[in-house]
Amino acid sequence: MSLMTENGVAAAEPGGGGHNFVVVASRLPVDRVEEPDGGTSWRPSPGGLVTALEPVMREAGGTWIGWSGDAGPAPGPFEAQGLHLVGMGLSEQEVRNFYEGFCNATLWPLYHDVIASPQFHRHWWDAYVAVNQRFAQAAAEQAAQGATVWVHDYQLQLVPRMLREQRADVRIGFFNHIPFPGYEIFAQLPWRRQVVEGLLGADLLGFQRRADATNALRACRRAAGLTTRGTTVRVGGPAGIRDVQAAAFPISIDSAGLSQIAAREDVRKRAREIREALGQPEIVLLGVDRLDYTKGILHRLNAYGELLNEGRLGPPQAVLVQVASPSRERVEAYRTLREEVEQTVSRINGQHAEVGSTPVHYLHQSYPREEMAALYLAADVMLVTPLRDGMNLVAKEYVACRNDESGALVLSEFTGAADEFGGAFLVNPHDIEGMKDTIMRATAVKPAEARRRMRSMRRRVREHDVARWAASFLSTLDGTSVAAGADAGRDASTY
Ligand code: GDG
């Protein structure tokens, strides 16, 4: 029988590697920093996941297994920021074949509805199997008897089964941060059966949206010939029959923490400075994305460009700020995208800029969290227009920062966030005319309506924060509260 701590983690019997809670994610929650004296230190890489899991990690004596992001030997176990971390190593070849190859050029495009063409290479798959095996081995070594192991995302889909084969005593949860595609698309994967069987080593499979969980259940039936009943898959094996649950747990952010940052006087001052530097336009439009083809940056720029051509929007009345943070720069499709985005920005600015007045401010850089909050505060209209996105945290961050309940969110229907934000101006980013009209509606929204919309979104993001997400997943995994998982999967309208 497992004991529950406050955060819903089963307190395990001592044994094994000694950790009652093990997070397995492709990346560590810290970045390596080279010191001037030639030494290495670790700086926290800010992210919602670590914020959510840190209290659980501390309380349960947890450990986090992940890759540092650099090619080379494994840093091994170490302590940083008060957390026990196990750094995994990837060779240059594994970075190419596993990370850039199978993860980012096979699974990423496949799981995002083949927006780019997935490439299938057997040697990439071999690297995926080998790296997953190493992560599973590390988890098996770190986990105490009866521990809870939480595996994250599409890079590690084989880990649940590989781990269960070594450690039948541990409880295994898996959360997929990106969409799970419809079967017609998933079926293209030459290793579809192995992936499904890998996932089914878990006790609980979590997804962003109900549609993702439904797609995964269908893949279990079609690719592995298994029977499903409601949200349960029945799996037979040498150790007997097990039931695996698949449900939606929409991820969120540290809403209170971000709202506090946005309330700080220095951040508010910075937001005013940004607006001044932009020439005090009436309307600041903002896009913030990793430079990724799933995010619909080109569609957004094209819509804005047409609004400028038609004289409906543009400086000095309105300007667009587009932050496109560098991402996966060694992967071909990302290099091509960068060129296309930069050409489009140049074309728009070339046509419409005047001395001292620029319609698109394009920033291919990464910023500290405070600067991001200031940008969110400076923006009257936030444009979040992905072609496909598991959740989209940027939409939630914008809402969390708008403490005065002003501002408008233009949001793609194809994001997980769209399921939760009834107050957003929803768009189909493929429909350029529709997107142009919706952007115009958002820029012209009356303050009272804007407040009503923002208030409902703020309530949602405040009540459903990342801590609640983690607690809901972990308590469902512990089997004590199946209702929490079902609750997390309900439509926003039912709250
Ligand atoms: C995956 C799924 C799902 C971006 N630029 C900077 C910066 N960011 C931060 C944002 C936000 C995060 O990165 C991006 O999160 P998203 O959710 O928008 O997108 P993905 O990176 O694709 O994340 C996604 C997510 O996993 C969680 O499950 O929502 O669907 O694709 O937090 O603020 N942060 C800072 N400087 C930047 O320049 N500090």
JSON list of C-alpha atoms and ligand atoms in Angstrom, two decimals, residues 46-48 108 112 153 175-179 208 251-253 288-290 292 294-295 323-326 328 365-370 372 376 388-395 397 416 469, ligand 1:
[
{"chain": "A", "resi": 46, "resn": "PRO", "atom": "CA", "xyz": [13.37, 28.72, -16.21]},
{"chain": "A", "resi": 47, "resn": "GLY", "atom": "CA", "xyz": [10.44, 26.54, -17.12]},
{"chain": "A", "resi": 48, "resn": "GLY", "atom": "CA", "xyz": [7.02, 25.68, -15.86]},
{"chain": "A", "resi": 108, "resn": "TRP", "atom": "CA", "xyz": [7.95, 16.46, -34.21]},
{"chain": "A", "resi": 112, "resn": "HIS", "atom": "CA", "xyz": [2.12, 18.11, -35.59]},
{"chain": "A", "resi": 153, "resn": "ASP", "atom": "CA", "xyz": [7.41, 13.77, -23.79]},
{"chain": "A", "resi": 175, "resn": "PHE", "atom": "CA", "xyz": [3.01, 12.87, -20.16]},
{"chain": "A", "resi": 176, "resn": "ASN", "atom": "CA", "xyz": [3.06, 13.92, -23.80]},
{"chain": "A", "resi": 177, "resn": "HIS", "atom": "CA", "xyz": [3.58, 17.68, -24.16]},
{"chain": "A", "resi": 178, "resn": "ILE", "atom": "CA", "xyz": [2.84, 17.78, -27.88]},
{"chain": "A", "resi": 179, "resn": "PRO", "atom": "CA", "xyz": [-0.27, 16.59, -29.75]},
{"chain": "A", "resi": 208, "resn": "GLN", "atom": "CA", "xyz": [-2.88, 17.93, -23.31]},
{"chain": "A", "resi": 251, "resn": "ILE", "atom": "CA", "xyz": [-0.64, 21.75, -18.62]},
{"chain": "A", "resi": 252, "resn": "SER", "atom": "CA", "xyz": [-0.43, 25.27, -17.23]},
{"chain": "A", "resi": 253, "resn": "ILE", "atom": "CA", "xyz": [1.97, 27.87, -15.82]},
{"chain": "A", "resi": 288, "resn": "VAL", "atom": "CA", "xyz": [6.24, 35.36, -28.97]},
{"chain": "A", "resi": 289, "resn": "ASP", "atom": "CA", "xyz": [7.32, 31.97, -30.24]},
{"chain": "A", "resi": 290, "resn": "ARG", "atom": "CA", "xyz": [10.19, 29.62, -30.59]},
{"chain": "A", "resi": 292, "resn": "ASP", "atom": "CA", "xyz": [9.22, 26.82, -35.22]},
{"chain": "A", "resi": 294, "resn": "THR", "atom": "CA", "xyz": [4.25, 24.79, -36.05]},
{"chain": "A", "resi": 295, "resn": "LYS", "atom": "CA", "xyz": [3.73, 28.27, -34.61]},
{"chain": "A", "resi": 323, "resn": "VAL", "atom": "CA", "xyz": [9.93, 37.69, -30.76]},
{"chain": "A", "resi": 324, "resn": "ALA", "atom": "CA", "xyz": [11.18, 34.52, -32.47]},
{"chain": "A", "resi": 325, "resn": "SER", "atom": "CA", "xyz": [13.56, 32.81, -30.11]},
{"chain": "A", "resi": 326, "resn": "PRO", "atom": "CA", "xyz": [16.28, 30.71, -31.75]},
{"chain": "A", "resi": 328, "resn": "ARG", "atom": "CA", "xyz": [16.84, 23.77, -33.36]},
{"chain": "A", "resi": 365, "resn": "GLN", "atom": "CA", "xyz": [16.75, 36.56, -29.53]},
{"chain": "A", "resi": 366, "resn": "SER", "atom": "CA", "xyz": [15.98, 35.06, -26.14]},
{"chain": "A", "resi": 367, "resn": "TYR", "atom": "CA", "xyz": [15.05, 37.30, -23.25]},
{"chain": "A", "resi": 368, "resn": "PRO", "atom": "CA", "xyz": [14.98, 37.02, -19.48]},
{"chain": "A", "resi": 369, "resn": "ARG", "atom": "CA", "xyz": [11.64, 36.28, -17.87]},
{"chain": "A", "resi": 370, "resn": "GLU", "atom": "CA", "xyz": [11.18, 39.88, -16.67]},
{"chain": "A", "resi": 372, "resn": "MET", "atom": "CA", "xyz": [9.06, 38.75, -21.45]},
{"chain": "A", "resi": 376, "resn": "TYR", "atom": "CA", "xyz": [3.30, 40.99, -22.47]},
{"chain": "A", "resi": 388, "resn": "ARG", "atom": "CA", "xyz": [-0.84, 22.92, -34.35]},
{"chain": "A", "resi": 389, "resn": "ASP", "atom": "CA", "xyz": [0.30, 23.20, -30.70]},
{"chain": "A", "resi": 390, "resn": "GLY", "atom": "CA", "xyz": [-0.09, 20.80, -27.77]},
{"chain": "A", "resi": 391, "resn": "MET", "atom": "CA", "xyz": [-1.05, 23.60, -25.37]},
{"chain": "A", "resi": 392, "resn": "ASN", "atom": "CA", "xyz": [0.80, 26.93, -25.94]},
{"chain": "A", "resi": 393, "resn": "LEU", "atom": "CA", "xyz": [2.02, 28.45, -22.72]},
{"chain": "A", "resi": 394, "resn": "VAL", "atom": "CA", "xyz": [2.61, 31.87, -24.27]},
{"chain": "A", "resi": 395, "resn": "ALA", "atom": "CA", "xyz": [-1.18, 32.39, -24.43]},
{"chain": "A", "resi": 397, "resn": "GLU", "atom": "CA", "xyz": [1.52, 33.76, -19.81]},
{"chain": "A", "resi": 416, "resn": "GLY", "atom": "CA", "xyz": [-4.69, 23.10, -26.54]},
{"chain": "A", "resi": 469, "resn": "TRP", "atom": "CA", "xyz": [-1.75, 20.11, -13.16]},
{"chain": "B", "resi": 1, "resn": "GDG", "atom": "C1", "xyz": [5.93, 22.41, -25.81]},
{"chain": "B", "resi": 1, "resn": "GDG", "atom": "C2", "xyz": [4.67, 22.21, -26.66]},
{"chain": "B", "resi": 1, "resn": "GDG", "atom": "C3", "xyz": [3.31, 22.99, -24.72]},
{"chain": "B", "resi": 1, "resn": "GDG", "atom": "C4", "xyz": [10.02, 31.62, -25.56]},
{"chain": "B", "resi": 1, "resn": "GDG", "atom": "N1", "xyz": [10.95, 32.54, -25.89]},
{"chain": "B", "resi": 1, "resn": "GDG", "atom": "C5", "xyz": [11.51, 32.95, -24.73]},
{"chain": "B", "resi": 1, "resn": "GDG", "atom": "C6", "xyz": [10.91, 32.26, -23.67]},
{"chain": "B", "resi": 1, "resn": "GDG", "atom": "N2", "xyz": [10.00, 31.45, -24.21]},
{"chain": "B", "resi": 1, "resn": "GDG", "atom": "C7", "xyz": [9.15, 30.55, -23.40]},
{"chain": "B", "resi": 1, "resn": "GDG", "atom": "C8", "xyz": [7.72, 31.03, -23.38]},
{"chain": "B", "resi": 1, "resn": "GDG", "atom": "C9", "xyz": [7.01, 29.75, -22.99]},
{"chain": "B", "resi": 1, "resn": "GDG", "atom": "C10", "xyz": [7.89, 28.67, -23.63]},
{"chain": "B", "resi": 1, "resn": "GDG", "atom": "O1", "xyz": [9.12, 29.26, -23.95]},
{"chain": "B", "resi": 1, "resn": "GDG", "atom": "C11", "xyz": [7.28, 28.15, -24.91]},
{"chain": "B", "resi": 1, "resn": "GDG", "atom": "O2", "xyz": [6.20, 27.31, -24.56]},
{"chain": "B", "resi": 1, "resn": "GDG", "atom": "P1", "xyz": [5.08, 26.94, -25.60]},
{"chain": "B", "resi": 1, "resn": "GDG", "atom": "O3", "xyz": [4.00, 26.22, -24.88]},
{"chain": "B", "resi": 1, "resn": "GDG", "atom": "O4", "xyz": [4.60, 28.19, -26.26]},
{"chain": "B", "resi": 1, "resn": "GDG", "atom": "O5", "xyz": [5.76, 26.06, -26.73]},
{"chain": "B", "resi": 1, "resn": "GDG", "atom": "P2", "xyz": [6.86, 24.85, -26.87]},
{"chain": "B", "resi": 1, "resn": "GDG", "atom": "O6", "xyz": [8.22, 25.33, -26.59]},
{"chain": "B", "resi": 1, "resn": "GDG", "atom": "O7", "xyz": [6.65, 24.36, -28.26]},
{"chain": "B", "resi": 1, "resn": "GDG", "atom": "O8", "xyz": [6.44, 23.75, -25.78]},
{"chain": "B", "resi": 1, "resn": "GDG", "atom": "C12", "xyz": [3.59, 23.18, -26.20]},
{"chain": "B", "resi": 1, "resn": "GDG", "atom": "C13", "xyz": [4.60, 23.02, -23.91]},
{"chain": "B", "resi": 1, "resn": "GDG", "atom": "O9", "xyz": [5.56, 22.09, -24.43]},
{"chain": "B", "resi": 1, "resn": "GDG", "atom": "C14", "xyz": [4.34, 22.64, -22.44]},
{"chain": "B", "resi": 1, "resn": "GDG", "atom": "O10", "xyz": [3.74, 21.40, -22.33]},
{"chain": "B", "resi": 1, "resn": "GDG", "atom": "O11", "xyz": [2.47, 24.04, -24.29]},
{"chain": "B", "resi": 1, "resn": "GDG", "atom": "O12", "xyz": [2.39, 22.94, -26.94]},
{"chain": "B", "resi": 1, "resn": "GDG", "atom": "O13", "xyz": [4.95, 22.40, -28.04]},
{"chain": "B", "resi": 1, "resn": "GDG", "atom": "O14", "xyz": [7.03, 29.55, -21.61]},
{"chain": "B", "resi": 1, "resn": "GDG", "atom": "O15", "xyz": [7.60, 32.09, -22.46]},
{"chain": "B", "resi": 1, "resn": "GDG", "atom": "N3", "xyz": [11.22, 32.44, -22.37]},
{"chain": "B", "resi": 1, "resn": "GDG", "atom": "C15", "xyz": [12.19, 33.35, -22.10]},
{"chain": "B", "resi": 1, "resn": "GDG", "atom": "N4", "xyz": [12.84, 34.05, -23.08]},
{"chain": "B", "resi": 1, "resn": "GDG", "atom": "C16", "xyz": [12.54, 33.89, -24.40]},
{"chain": "B", "resi": 1, "resn": "GDG", "atom": "O16", "xyz": [13.12, 34.54, -25.26]},
{"chain": "B", "resi": 1, "resn": "GDG", "atom": "N5", "xyz": [12.52, 33.58, -20.81]}
]
